Amino acid sequence: MNKYEYNNQLETLQELAHIGLWEFDITTKTLSWSNEIYNIFEVDKSTFIPTYENFLNKIHTDDKEKVNEAYFNSIKEQKDYSIIHRLQMLDGRIKWVKEACSTLFDEKGNPLISRGTIQDITELSLAKIEAQNEHNKLKAILENIPDLLWIKDANGVYITCNKRFEDFFGAKEKDIINKTDYDFVDKELADFFTSRDNLAMNSNKPLSNFEEITFAKDGHKEYMQTIKSKVIDSNGNILGVLGIGRDLTELKDKELKLTEQQEELKSIYNTTKDGLAIVDMKTNFVKVNKAYCEITGLSEEELLGTSCLALSDPQDRERVSAIMNEFMQKGVIDNFEKVCIIKNKRINVTLSASWMPDKKHILLSMKDITKNKLFEEQSKLAAMGEMIGNIAHQWRQPLSVITTISSNIKLRSEYDQLEDYDIESDMNIIMQQAQYLSKTIDDFRNFIRNKKDVHKLSLKDTIEKTLSILHSAMINNSITIITDLKDDMEIEGYENELIQSFINIINNAKDAIRENVKNDEKLIFIDTKKEDSSLIITIKDNGGGIPDNIIHRIFEPYFTTKNKSVGTGIGLSMTYKMISERHNASIDVYNEEYIFNNKNYKGACFKITFK
């Protein structure tokens, strides 16, 4: 092979290996490149003059100083060097090259010639960079996931772990790698970890267990789910075990809290005085509590064999069915009254209904109001007693007039003195008095009529009807009622219940005045006032007020300060119930001092607010 063929072959090998040769004569400052270096640097051999300065200009700005220092340090220290650096192409591309250099020195140590190679390693470097980037991404993910993560080999030696696992052992990854559990935890716990590793490596599926662990870094504890699975290579050989520890502390706390709440609900469910039941769409009982059994007088087995509708009074079932249809549309029903007939026993109850979360079952809440109904009847009878007393007062004078005129006519008739008597005038008087009596009968009949239907009514008119009924009673007790009914409001309500409520309040005022006011004016004030969208009715007297130690109890059932022969303690309790529950209004009572006609008075003030 001649020299020409050898050079051609050498150039071909350089091109294939992307390696160029260079030589720098230090004494003459002459730099020589092989063809492949021109190719690597992407410069034209016919125009580019290879000098050390031109060489440096082709190097990436950030690497120039590094390359320059490497070369001159090798001269100074008389050592070979190898360095990887970047080239900056004219179009902005970056190339990576590996440069190696060796320098010849004379016997005095003076540098003569530097020879070296430059290899284009761009593809390899980019691949390494890409691999490193992927590694960094994976490492960043592993470092930032909230789970503990670690890998051991088949002998239990740690290969890698993440930051969370470092916190668990209280050591850095570099200090954990190549060590085992026995280097960080006590033997008992290390034995447990090792046994779980061996089970995972011999299992075809991941294994998990739950445990509370203490972090060595700061001593805090976490409730963990530990998942371990074997790591195998492409040939199916077991390389080790992968472990993941997931913090379930918050979930565990929520589970404990949920368990506590379930126990609380269970306790409430079993101890509440309200009957609770779950029924299906046809009102068949699915689940009942103890109170439901006690209210109905049926055992749980008996209730589960029937339905809520079947327990209803046959005469009331059509209305109950209509209410259930309304529930299906609205999704909630509050406090509707119905009557149950169970074993020939009549029970008055109120039911509230709401959907269960599955929307296939209904939760019923039932209250036994049988005693309340009796309480209401007692209140009604007490009010009727008051009413009869009022009617008796109102009838005495008209009956006295009629009796007087009748006796006069009879007496004149016996003595034949009717010819000159103006009988028509007396008959007109009798007719007027009879019409007055008829009106009082109508008032009484309207009051005792048990109307359950809600209808639109005027609060002002309702107060005036109340005062009409009480008119004679107030006159007979020398009580003056002063009204200021300047404002009015229409509501949907039960007129008779409101009349009864107002009567109870006014009668209590009457009794307080009769007992405490002897030689002074006897006064009751009633006024109405609108505030925003509400109407406030105030009823106050000058009876001296309610003692401070009992004023907070006056709405309690059967609480009374009167003699048992006079008061039952029913009236104001029923008033509170009828106003607050039946009309969604509020009622408050307090003592008030005020001035009327330049005189100071004190009395109880009832404030009723309708919205």
Coordinates of C-alpha atoms in Angstrom, one line a residue:
M1 CA 0.0 0.0 0.0
N2 CA 1.5 3.3 -1.1
K3 CA 1.4 6.5 1.0
Y4 CA -1.5 7.9 -1.0
E5 CA -3.6 4.9 -0.5
Y6 CA -2.7 4.9 3.2
N7 CA -3.8 8.5 3.6
N8 CA -7.0 8.0 1.7
Q9 CA -7.8 5.0 4.0
L10 CA -6.9 7.0 7.1
E11 CA -9.2 9.9 6.0
T12 CA -12.0 7.4 5.4
L13 CA -11.6 5.9 8.8
Q14 CA -11.6 9.4 10.4
E15 CA -14.8 10.2 8.5
L16 CA -16.5 7.0 9.6
A17 CA -15.5 7.5 13.2
H18 CA -16.1 11.2 13.2
I19 CA -12.6 11.7 14.5
G20 CA -10.2 14.3 13.1
L21 CA -6.5 14.7 13.7
W22 CA -4.7 17.9 14.5
E23 CA -1.1 19.0 15.1
F24 CA 0.1 22.3 16.5
D25 CA 3.7 23.4 16.0
I26 CA 4.3 25.5 19.0
T27 CA 7.6 27.0 17.8
T28 CA 6.1 28.2 14.5
K29 CA 2.5 28.6 15.8
T30 CA 1.3 26.5 12.9
L31 CA -2.0 24.5 13.3
S32 CA -2.8 21.6 10.9
W33 CA -6.1 19.9 10.6
S34 CA -7.2 16.7 8.9
N35 CA -10.2 16.9 6.5
E36 CA -12.6 15.4 9.2
I37 CA -11.9 18.3 11.5
Y38 CA -13.0 20.7 8.8
N39 CA -16.2 18.6 8.4
I40 CA -16.8 18.6 12.2
F41 CA -16.3 22.3 12.5
E42 CA -18.4 22.8 9.2
V43 CA -15.9 25.2 7.7
D44 CA -14.5 25.5 4.1
K45 CA -11.0 24.1 3.8
S46 CA -10.2 26.4 1.0
T47 CA -11.1 29.6 2.9
F48 CA -10.7 28.8 6.6
I49 CA -7.2 29.2 8.1
P50 CA -6.8 27.0 11.1
T51 CA -5.1 29.0 13.8
Y52 CA -5.3 28.6 17.6
E53 CA -7.4 31.9 17.8
N54 CA -9.7 30.8 15.0
F55 CA -10.1 27.4 16.7
L56 CA -11.1 29.2 20.0
N57 CA -13.6 31.4 18.1
K58 CA -15.5 28.2 17.0
I59 CA -15.9 27.0 20.6
H60 CA -19.1 27.8 22.5
T61 CA -18.7 31.0 24.5
D62 CA -19.3 29.3 27.8
D63 CA -16.6 26.7 27.1
K64 CA -13.7 28.8 25.7
E65 CA -12.1 29.6 29.0
K66 CA -12.3 25.9 30.1
V67 CA -10.7 24.6 26.9
N68 CA -8.0 27.3 26.9
E69 CA -7.1 26.5 30.6
A70 CA -7.1 22.8 29.9
Y71 CA -4.5 23.2 27.1
F72 CA -2.1 25.5 28.9
N73 CA -2.4 23.6 32.1
S74 CA -1.3 20.4 30.2
I75 CA 1.7 22.4 28.8
K76 CA 2.6 23.7 32.3
E77 CA 2.2 20.3 34.0
Q78 CA 3.5 18.3 31.0
K79 CA 0.5 16.0 31.0
D80 CA -1.9 14.8 28.4
Y81 CA -5.5 16.0 28.7
S82 CA -9.0 15.0 27.5
I83 CA -12.0 17.3 27.5
I84 CA -15.5 17.5 26.3
H85 CA -16.8 20.8 25.1
R86 CA -19.3 22.4 22.7
L87 CA -18.9 24.0 19.3
Q88 CA -21.2 26.9 18.2
M89 CA -22.3 26.5 14.6
L90 CA -23.2 29.5 12.3
D91 CA -26.9 28.5 12.2
G92 CA -27.0 28.4 16.0
R93 CA -26.7 24.6 16.4
I94 CA -24.6 23.1 19.1
K95 CA -22.2 20.2 18.6
W96 CA -20.5 18.2 21.3
V97 CA -16.9 17.1 20.7
K98 CA -14.3 15.2 22.7
E99 CA -10.8 16.6 22.4
A100 CA -7.6 14.7 23.4
C101 CA -4.1 16.2 23.4
S102 CA -0.5 15.1 23.9
T103 CA 2.5 17.4 23.8
L104 CA 6.2 16.7 23.0
F105 CA 8.9 18.5 25.0
D106 CA 12.6 18.9 24.4
E107 CA 15.2 17.8 27.0
K108 CA 14.9 21.2 28.8
G109 CA 11.1 20.8 29.1
N110 CA 10.2 23.2 26.4
P111 CA 7.0 22.3 24.4
L112 CA 7.6 21.5 20.8
I113 CA 4.5 20.0 19.2
S114 CA 1.0 19.3 20.4
R115 CA -0.9 16.5 18.7
G116 CA -4.4 15.4 19.3
T117 CA -7.9 14.3 18.1
I118 CA -11.3 15.8 18.0
Q119 CA -14.3 13.4 17.9
D120 CA -17.9 14.5 17.1
I121 CA -19.9 13.0 20.0
T122 CA -23.0 15.1 19.4
E123 CA -25.4 12.1 19.0
L124 CA -24.0 10.4 22.0
S125 CA -24.1 13.5 24.1
L126 CA -27.6 14.4 23.1
A127 CA -28.7 10.9 24.0
K128 CA -27.0 11.2 27.3
I129 CA -28.5 14.6 27.9
E130 CA -32.0 13.2 27.0
A131 CA -31.4 10.2 29.3
Q132 CA -30.2 12.5 32.0
N133 CA -33.3 14.7 31.6
E134 CA -35.6 11.7 31.7
H135 CA -33.7 10.5 34.8
N136 CA -34.1 14.0 36.4
K137 CA -37.8 14.1 35.6
L138 CA -38.3 10.6 37.1
K139 CA -36.2 11.6 40.1
A140 CA -38.2 14.8 40.5
I141 CA -41.5 12.8 40.3
L142 CA -40.2 10.3 42.8
E143 CA -38.9 13.0 45.1
N144 CA -42.2 14.9 45.1
I145 CA -44.8 12.2 45.3
P146 CA -46.3 12.0 48.8
D147 CA -45.7 8.3 49.1
L148 CA -42.6 6.6 50.5
L149 CA -40.8 4.7 47.7
W150 CA -37.8 2.3 47.8
I151 CA -36.2 -0.6 46.0
K152 CA -34.2 -3.4 47.5
D153 CA -32.3 -6.2 45.9
A154 CA -33.1 -9.9 46.5
N155 CA -30.9 -9.8 49.6
G156 CA -32.7 -6.9 51.2
V157 CA -30.0 -4.3 50.3
Y158 CA -31.3 -0.9 49.4
I159 CA -30.8 0.2 45.8
T160 CA -32.6 3.5 45.8
C161 CA -35.3 5.5 47.7
N162 CA -37.0 8.9 47.6
K163 CA -37.0 11.9 49.9
R164 CA -40.0 10.7 51.9
F165 CA -38.2 7.5 52.7
E166 CA -35.2 9.4 53.7
D167 CA -37.4 11.1 56.3
F168 CA -38.6 7.7 57.6
F169 CA -35.1 6.5 58.2
G170 CA -33.7 9.9 59.1
A171 CA -30.8 9.5 56.6
K172 CA -29.9 10.6 53.1
E173 CA -30.2 8.2 50.1
K174 CA -26.4 7.9 49.8
D175 CA -26.3 6.7 53.3
I176 CA -29.2 4.2 52.8
I177 CA -28.0 2.6 49.6
N178 CA -26.0 -0.6 50.1
K179 CA -27.5 -1.0 53.6
T180 CA -30.4 -3.1 55.0
D181 CA -33.3 -2.5 57.4
Y182 CA -31.1 -3.9 60.2
D183 CA -28.9 -0.8 60.0
F184 CA -31.8 1.6 60.7
V185 CA -34.6 -0.1 62.8
D186 CA -34.7 -2.6 65.6
K187 CA -34.3 -6.3 64.9
E188 CA -38.0 -7.1 65.5
L189 CA -39.2 -4.5 63.0
A190 CA -36.4 -5.4 60.5
D191 CA -37.4 -9.1 60.7
F192 CA -41.0 -8.1 59.9
F193 CA -39.9 -6.0 56.9
T194 CA -37.7 -8.9 55.6
S195 CA -40.5 -11.4 56.0
R196 CA -42.9 -9.2 54.0
D197 CA -40.2 -8.7 51.3
N198 CA -39.8 -12.5 50.9
L199 CA -43.6 -13.0 50.7
A200 CA -43.8 -10.3 48.0
M201 CA -41.0 -11.8 46.0
N202 CA -42.7 -15.2 46.1
S203 CA -46.2 -13.8 45.2
N204 CA -47.7 -13.3 41.8
K205 CA -49.5 -10.1 43.0
P206 CA -48.6 -7.1 45.1
L207 CA -49.1 -7.5 48.9
S208 CA -50.2 -4.8 51.2
N209 CA -50.5 -4.4 54.9
F210 CA -51.5 -1.5 57.3
E211 CA -49.2 -0.3 60.1
E212 CA -48.3 2.8 62.1
I213 CA -44.8 3.9 61.7
T214 CA -42.6 6.5 63.4
F215 CA -40.5 8.8 61.3
A216 CA -36.9 9.0 62.6
K217 CA -36.5 12.5 61.2
D218 CA -38.8 14.2 63.7
G219 CA -40.6 11.5 65.6
H220 CA -44.1 12.0 64.1
K221 CA -46.3 9.0 63.4
E222 CA -48.2 8.1 60.3
Y223 CA -50.7 5.3 59.6
M224 CA -49.4 3.6 56.4
Q225 CA -50.6 1.2 53.8
T226 CA -47.5 -0.5 52.6
I227 CA -47.6 -2.2 49.2
K228 CA -44.7 -4.5 48.1
S229 CA -44.3 -6.2 44.7
K230 CA -41.4 -8.1 43.2
V231 CA -39.1 -6.6 40.5
I232 CA -38.2 -9.0 37.7
D233 CA -36.0 -8.6 34.6
S234 CA -36.9 -9.4 31.0
N235 CA -36.0 -13.0 31.6
G236 CA -38.2 -13.4 34.6
N237 CA -35.4 -13.4 37.1
I238 CA -36.3 -11.8 40.5
L239 CA -34.1 -8.7 41.0
G240 CA -35.6 -7.5 44.3
V241 CA -38.7 -5.8 45.7
L242 CA -40.4 -2.5 45.1
G243 CA -42.0 -0.9 48.2
I244 CA -44.6 2.0 48.3
G245 CA -45.8 3.4 51.6
R246 CA -49.0 5.5 51.4
D247 CA -50.0 7.8 54.3
L248 CA -53.6 7.0 55.3
T249 CA -53.5 9.0 58.5
E250 CA -56.0 11.6 57.4
L251 CA -58.2 8.9 56.0
K252 CA -57.9 6.9 59.2
D253 CA -58.8 9.9 61.2
K254 CA -61.8 10.5 59.0
E255 CA -62.7 6.9 59.3
L256 CA -62.5 7.1 63.1
K257 CA -64.5 10.3 63.1
L258 CA -67.1 8.7 60.8
T259 CA -67.3 5.7 63.1
E260 CA -67.8 8.0 66.1
Q261 CA -70.5 9.9 64.2
Q262 CA -72.1 6.6 63.2
E263 CA -72.1 5.5 66.9
E264 CA -73.6 8.9 67.8
L265 CA -76.2 8.6 65.2
K266 CA -76.9 5.0 66.3
S267 CA -77.2 6.2 69.8
I268 CA -79.5 9.0 68.8
Y269 CA -81.5 6.6 66.6
N270 CA -82.0 4.2 69.4
T271 CA -82.6 6.7 72.2
T272 CA -84.6 9.5 70.6
K273 CA -88.2 9.9 71.7
D274 CA -89.1 10.5 68.1
G275 CA -90.1 7.5 66.0
L276 CA -87.7 7.0 63.1
A277 CA -88.3 4.7 60.2
I278 CA -87.0 4.0 56.7
V279 CA -89.7 3.0 54.2
D280 CA -89.6 2.1 50.5
M281 CA -91.5 3.9 47.7
K282 CA -94.7 2.1 48.7
T283 CA -94.2 3.1 52.4
N284 CA -93.4 -0.5 53.4
F285 CA -91.3 -0.4 56.5
V286 CA -87.6 -1.4 56.0
K287 CA -86.1 -0.3 59.3
V288 CA -87.6 1.2 62.5
N289 CA -86.2 2.4 65.8
K290 CA -87.3 1.6 69.3
A291 CA -89.3 4.8 69.7
Y292 CA -91.4 4.0 66.6
C293 CA -92.3 0.6 68.1
E294 CA -93.2 2.3 71.4
I295 CA -95.4 5.0 69.7
T296 CA -97.3 2.4 67.6
G297 CA -97.4 -0.3 70.2
L298 CA -96.1 -2.8 67.5
S299 CA -92.9 -4.9 67.6
E300 CA -90.2 -4.4 64.9
E301 CA -91.2 -7.6 63.3
E302 CA -94.9 -6.5 63.1
L303 CA -93.9 -3.1 61.6
L304 CA -91.6 -4.7 59.0
G305 CA -94.6 -6.7 57.8
T306 CA -96.8 -3.7 57.1
S307 CA -96.7 -0.2 55.7
C308 CA -97.0 3.4 57.0
L309 CA -100.1 3.8 54.8
A310 CA -101.7 0.7 56.2
L311 CA -101.5 2.1 59.7
S312 CA -103.4 5.2 58.8
D313 CA -107.0 5.8 59.7
P314 CA -109.0 4.5 56.7
Q315 CA -110.9 7.8 56.6
D316 CA -107.5 9.6 56.4
R317 CA -105.7 7.4 53.8
E318 CA -106.8 9.4 50.8
R319 CA -105.3 12.6 52.3
V320 CA -102.2 10.8 53.4
S321 CA -101.8 9.4 49.8
A322 CA -102.1 13.0 48.4
I323 CA -99.5 14.2 50.8
M324 CA -97.1 11.4 49.8
N325 CA -97.7 12.4 46.1
E326 CA -96.8 15.9 47.1
F327 CA -93.6 14.6 48.8
M328 CA -92.6 12.8 45.6
Q329 CA -92.7 16.2 43.8
K330 CA -91.1 18.4 46.5
G331 CA -88.8 15.8 48.2
V332 CA -89.6 16.9 51.7
I333 CA -92.7 17.2 53.9
D334 CA -92.7 18.7 57.4
N335 CA -95.0 18.0 60.3
F336 CA -98.2 16.8 58.6
E337 CA -100.8 15.4 61.0
K338 CA -102.5 12.1 60.6
V339 CA -104.3 9.6 62.7
C340 CA -103.2 6.0 63.1
I341 CA -105.5 3.2 64.0
I342 CA -103.5 0.4 65.6
K343 CA -105.2 -2.6 67.4
N344 CA -108.3 -0.5 67.8
K345 CA -106.2 2.3 69.4
R346 CA -106.4 5.8 67.9
I347 CA -103.0 7.7 67.8
N348 CA -102.5 11.2 66.7
V349 CA -99.1 11.8 65.1
T350 CA -97.1 14.2 63.0
L351 CA -94.9 12.9 60.3
S352 CA -91.9 14.5 58.5
A353 CA -90.4 12.9 55.4
S354 CA -87.2 13.3 53.4
W355 CA -85.3 11.3 50.8
M356 CA -82.5 9.0 51.8
P357 CA -79.3 9.4 49.8
D358 CA -80.1 6.6 47.4
K359 CA -83.4 8.3 46.4
K360 CA -85.1 4.9 46.7
H361 CA -86.0 5.1 50.3
I362 CA -87.7 7.6 52.6
L363 CA -86.8 8.6 56.1
L364 CA -89.8 9.2 58.3
S365 CA -89.7 11.1 61.6
M366 CA -92.9 10.6 63.7
K367 CA -94.0 12.4 66.9
D368 CA -96.9 11.2 69.1
I369 CA -99.1 14.3 69.6
T370 CA -102.0 12.4 71.2
K371 CA -101.3 14.2 74.5
N372 CA -100.9 17.4 72.6
K373 CA -104.4 16.9 71.1
L374 CA -105.8 16.4 74.6
F375 CA -103.9 19.5 75.6
E376 CA -105.4 21.4 72.8
E377 CA -108.9 20.2 73.7
Q378 CA -108.3 21.3 77.3
S379 CA -107.2 24.6 76.1
K380 CA -110.3 24.9 73.8
L381 CA -112.6 24.0 76.7
A382 CA -110.9 26.6 78.9
A383 CA -111.3 29.1 76.1
M384 CA -114.9 28.0 75.7
G385 CA -115.4 28.5 79.4
E386 CA -114.1 32.0 79.1
M387 CA -116.3 32.5 76.0
I388 CA -119.4 31.3 77.8
G389 CA -118.7 33.7 80.6
N390 CA -118.4 36.5 78.1
I391 CA -121.6 35.5 76.4
A392 CA -123.4 35.4 79.8
H393 CA -122.2 39.0 80.4
Q394 CA -123.3 40.1 77.0
W395 CA -126.7 38.4 77.3
R396 CA -127.7 39.8 80.7
Q397 CA -128.6 43.3 79.6
P398 CA -130.5 42.3 76.4
L399 CA -132.4 39.7 78.3
S400 CA -133.2 42.1 81.0
V401 CA -134.5 44.6 78.4
I402 CA -136.7 41.9 76.8
T403 CA -137.9 40.6 80.1
T404 CA -138.8 44.1 81.3
I405 CA -140.7 44.9 78.1
S406 CA -142.5 41.5 78.2
S407 CA -143.5 42.0 81.8
N408 CA -144.8 45.5 81.1
I409 CA -146.9 44.3 78.1
K410 CA -148.3 41.4 80.2
L411 CA -149.2 43.7 83.1
R412 CA -150.9 46.2 80.8
S413 CA -152.8 43.4 79.1
E414 CA -154.1 42.2 82.5
Y415 CA -155.3 45.7 83.3
D416 CA -156.6 46.5 79.7
Q417 CA -154.2 49.3 79.2
L418 CA -152.8 48.3 75.8
E419 CA -154.8 50.7 73.8
D420 CA -152.7 53.8 74.5
Y421 CA -149.5 51.8 74.7
D422 CA -146.9 52.1 71.9
I423 CA -146.3 48.4 71.5
E424 CA -144.6 48.8 68.1
S425 CA -141.7 50.8 69.6
D426 CA -141.2 48.1 72.3
M427 CA -141.4 45.3 69.7
N428 CA -138.6 47.1 67.7
I429 CA -136.5 47.2 70.9
I430 CA -137.1 43.5 71.4
M431 CA -136.1 42.8 67.8
Q432 CA -132.9 44.8 68.2
Q433 CA -132.0 42.9 71.4
A434 CA -132.8 39.6 69.7
Q435 CA -130.6 40.4 66.8
Y436 CA -127.8 41.3 69.2
L437 CA -128.3 37.9 70.9
S438 CA -128.3 36.2 67.6
K439 CA -125.0 37.9 66.7
T440 CA -123.4 36.7 69.9
I441 CA -124.5 33.2 69.1
D442 CA -122.9 33.4 65.6
D443 CA -119.7 34.7 67.1
F444 CA -119.7 31.8 69.6
R445 CA -120.5 29.2 66.9
N446 CA -117.8 30.5 64.6
F447 CA -115.3 30.4 67.4
I448 CA -116.0 26.9 68.5
R449 CA -116.2 25.6 64.9
N450 CA -113.0 23.5 64.5
K451 CA -111.8 24.8 61.2
K452 CA -108.6 23.1 60.1
D453 CA -108.3 24.7 56.7
V454 CA -105.8 27.5 56.1
H455 CA -107.2 30.6 54.5
K456 CA -106.2 34.1 53.8
L457 CA -107.1 36.4 56.7
S458 CA -106.5 40.0 57.9
L459 CA -104.7 40.3 61.2
K460 CA -106.5 43.6 62.0
D461 CA -109.9 42.0 61.4
T462 CA -108.9 39.0 63.6
I463 CA -108.0 41.3 66.4
E464 CA -111.3 43.2 66.1
K465 CA -113.3 39.9 66.2
T466 CA -111.4 39.0 69.3
L467 CA -112.3 42.4 70.9
S468 CA -115.9 41.9 69.9
I469 CA -116.1 38.6 71.8
L470 CA -114.4 40.1 74.9
H471 CA -116.3 43.4 74.9
S472 CA -118.7 42.6 77.7
A473 CA -116.0 41.0 79.9
M474 CA -113.9 44.1 79.6
I475 CA -116.9 46.4 80.5
N476 CA -117.8 44.2 83.5
N477 CA -114.2 44.4 84.8
S478 CA -114.1 48.2 84.1
I479 CA -111.1 47.7 81.7
T480 CA -110.5 50.1 78.9
I481 CA -108.9 48.7 75.8
I482 CA -107.0 51.3 73.8
T483 CA -106.2 50.3 70.2
D484 CA -104.0 51.7 67.5
L485 CA -104.5 49.3 64.5
K486 CA -103.1 51.5 61.9
D487 CA -101.2 48.8 60.0
D488 CA -102.5 45.5 58.7
M489 CA -101.2 42.4 57.0
E490 CA -102.9 39.4 55.2
I491 CA -101.5 36.0 56.0
E492 CA -102.4 32.4 55.3
G493 CA -103.5 31.1 58.7
Y494 CA -106.1 29.6 61.1
E495 CA -108.4 32.4 62.2
N496 CA -109.9 30.6 65.2
E497 CA -106.5 29.7 66.6
L498 CA -105.3 33.3 66.4
I499 CA -108.5 34.5 68.1
Q500 CA -108.0 32.0 70.8
S501 CA -104.4 33.1 71.2
F502 CA -105.3 36.7 71.4
I503 CA -108.1 35.9 74.0
N504 CA -105.6 34.0 76.1
I505 CA -103.2 36.9 76.2
I506 CA -105.9 39.5 76.9
N507 CA -107.5 37.3 79.6
N508 CA -104.2 37.0 81.3
A509 CA -103.8 40.8 81.2
K510 CA -107.4 41.1 82.6
D511 CA -106.6 38.8 85.5
A512 CA -103.4 40.7 86.3
I513 CA -105.2 44.0 86.3
R514 CA -108.1 42.7 88.4
E515 CA -105.6 41.4 91.0
N516 CA -103.1 44.3 91.1
V517 CA -105.0 47.5 90.1
K518 CA -107.5 48.7 92.7
N519 CA -107.9 52.4 92.6
D520 CA -106.5 53.4 89.2
E521 CA -107.4 53.2 85.6
K522 CA -107.4 49.6 84.2
L523 CA -105.8 49.7 80.8
I524 CA -104.9 47.3 78.0
F525 CA -103.1 48.6 74.9
I526 CA -103.2 46.9 71.5
D527 CA -101.4 48.2 68.5
T528 CA -100.1 47.1 65.1
K529 CA -97.0 48.3 63.4
K530 CA -95.3 47.4 60.1
E531 CA -91.5 47.0 60.0
D532 CA -90.0 46.0 56.7
S533 CA -91.9 42.9 55.6
S534 CA -93.2 42.1 59.1
L535 CA -96.2 43.1 61.2
I536 CA -95.7 43.5 64.9
I537 CA -98.7 43.2 67.3
T538 CA -98.1 44.4 70.8
I539 CA -100.5 43.8 73.7
K540 CA -99.6 45.4 77.0
D541 CA -101.4 46.1 80.2
N542 CA -100.9 48.1 83.4
G543 CA -101.1 45.1 85.7
G544 CA -97.6 45.6 87.3
G545 CA -95.7 43.1 85.1
I546 CA -94.7 39.5 85.6
P547 CA -92.2 38.6 88.3
D548 CA -88.7 38.3 86.9
N549 CA -88.1 34.8 88.4
I550 CA -91.0 33.3 86.5
I551 CA -91.3 35.4 83.3
H552 CA -89.1 32.9 81.4
R553 CA -91.5 30.0 82.3
I554 CA -94.9 31.4 81.4
F555 CA -95.1 29.6 78.0
E556 CA -94.4 26.2 79.7
P557 CA -97.4 23.7 79.7
Y558 CA -99.3 23.7 82.9
F559 CA -97.3 26.4 84.5
T560 CA -99.5 28.9 86.3
T561 CA -99.2 31.4 89.1
K562 CA -103.0 31.3 89.7
N563 CA -104.9 29.2 92.1
K564 CA -105.7 25.8 90.5
S565 CA -109.4 26.6 90.7
V566 CA -108.7 29.7 88.5
G567 CA -105.9 28.8 86.1
T568 CA -104.7 25.6 84.4
G569 CA -101.5 26.8 82.8
I570 CA -102.7 25.7 79.4
G571 CA -103.7 29.0 77.7
L572 CA -100.3 30.7 77.1
S573 CA -98.6 27.4 76.3
M574 CA -101.2 26.8 73.6
T575 CA -100.8 30.4 72.5
Y576 CA -97.1 29.9 72.0
K577 CA -97.6 26.7 70.1
M578 CA -100.3 28.1 67.8
I579 CA -98.4 31.3 67.0
S580 CA -94.9 29.9 66.6
E581 CA -95.5 26.4 65.1
R582 CA -98.8 26.9 63.3
H583 CA -98.2 30.4 61.9
N584 CA -94.4 30.6 61.7
A585 CA -94.5 33.8 63.8
S586 CA -92.5 34.7 67.0
I587 CA -93.9 35.7 70.4
D588 CA -91.9 37.3 73.1
V589 CA -92.9 38.7 76.6
Y590 CA -91.2 41.3 78.7
N591 CA -92.1 43.9 81.3
E592 CA -92.3 47.5 80.2
E593 CA -92.6 50.8 82.0
Y594 CA -94.3 53.6 80.1
I595 CA -96.2 56.9 80.4
F596 CA -99.9 57.4 79.4
N597 CA -101.8 60.6 80.1
N598 CA -98.9 61.9 82.1
K599 CA -98.9 58.9 84.5
N600 CA -96.3 56.2 84.9
Y601 CA -97.4 52.6 84.4
K602 CA -95.8 49.2 84.4
G603 CA -97.1 46.0 82.9
A604 CA -96.4 42.9 80.8
C605 CA -95.9 43.4 77.1
F606 CA -96.5 40.6 74.5
K607 CA -94.8 41.1 71.2
I608 CA -96.0 39.0 68.3
T609 CA -94.1 39.3 64.9
F610 CA -95.7 37.9 61.8
K611 CA -93.4 37.7 58.7

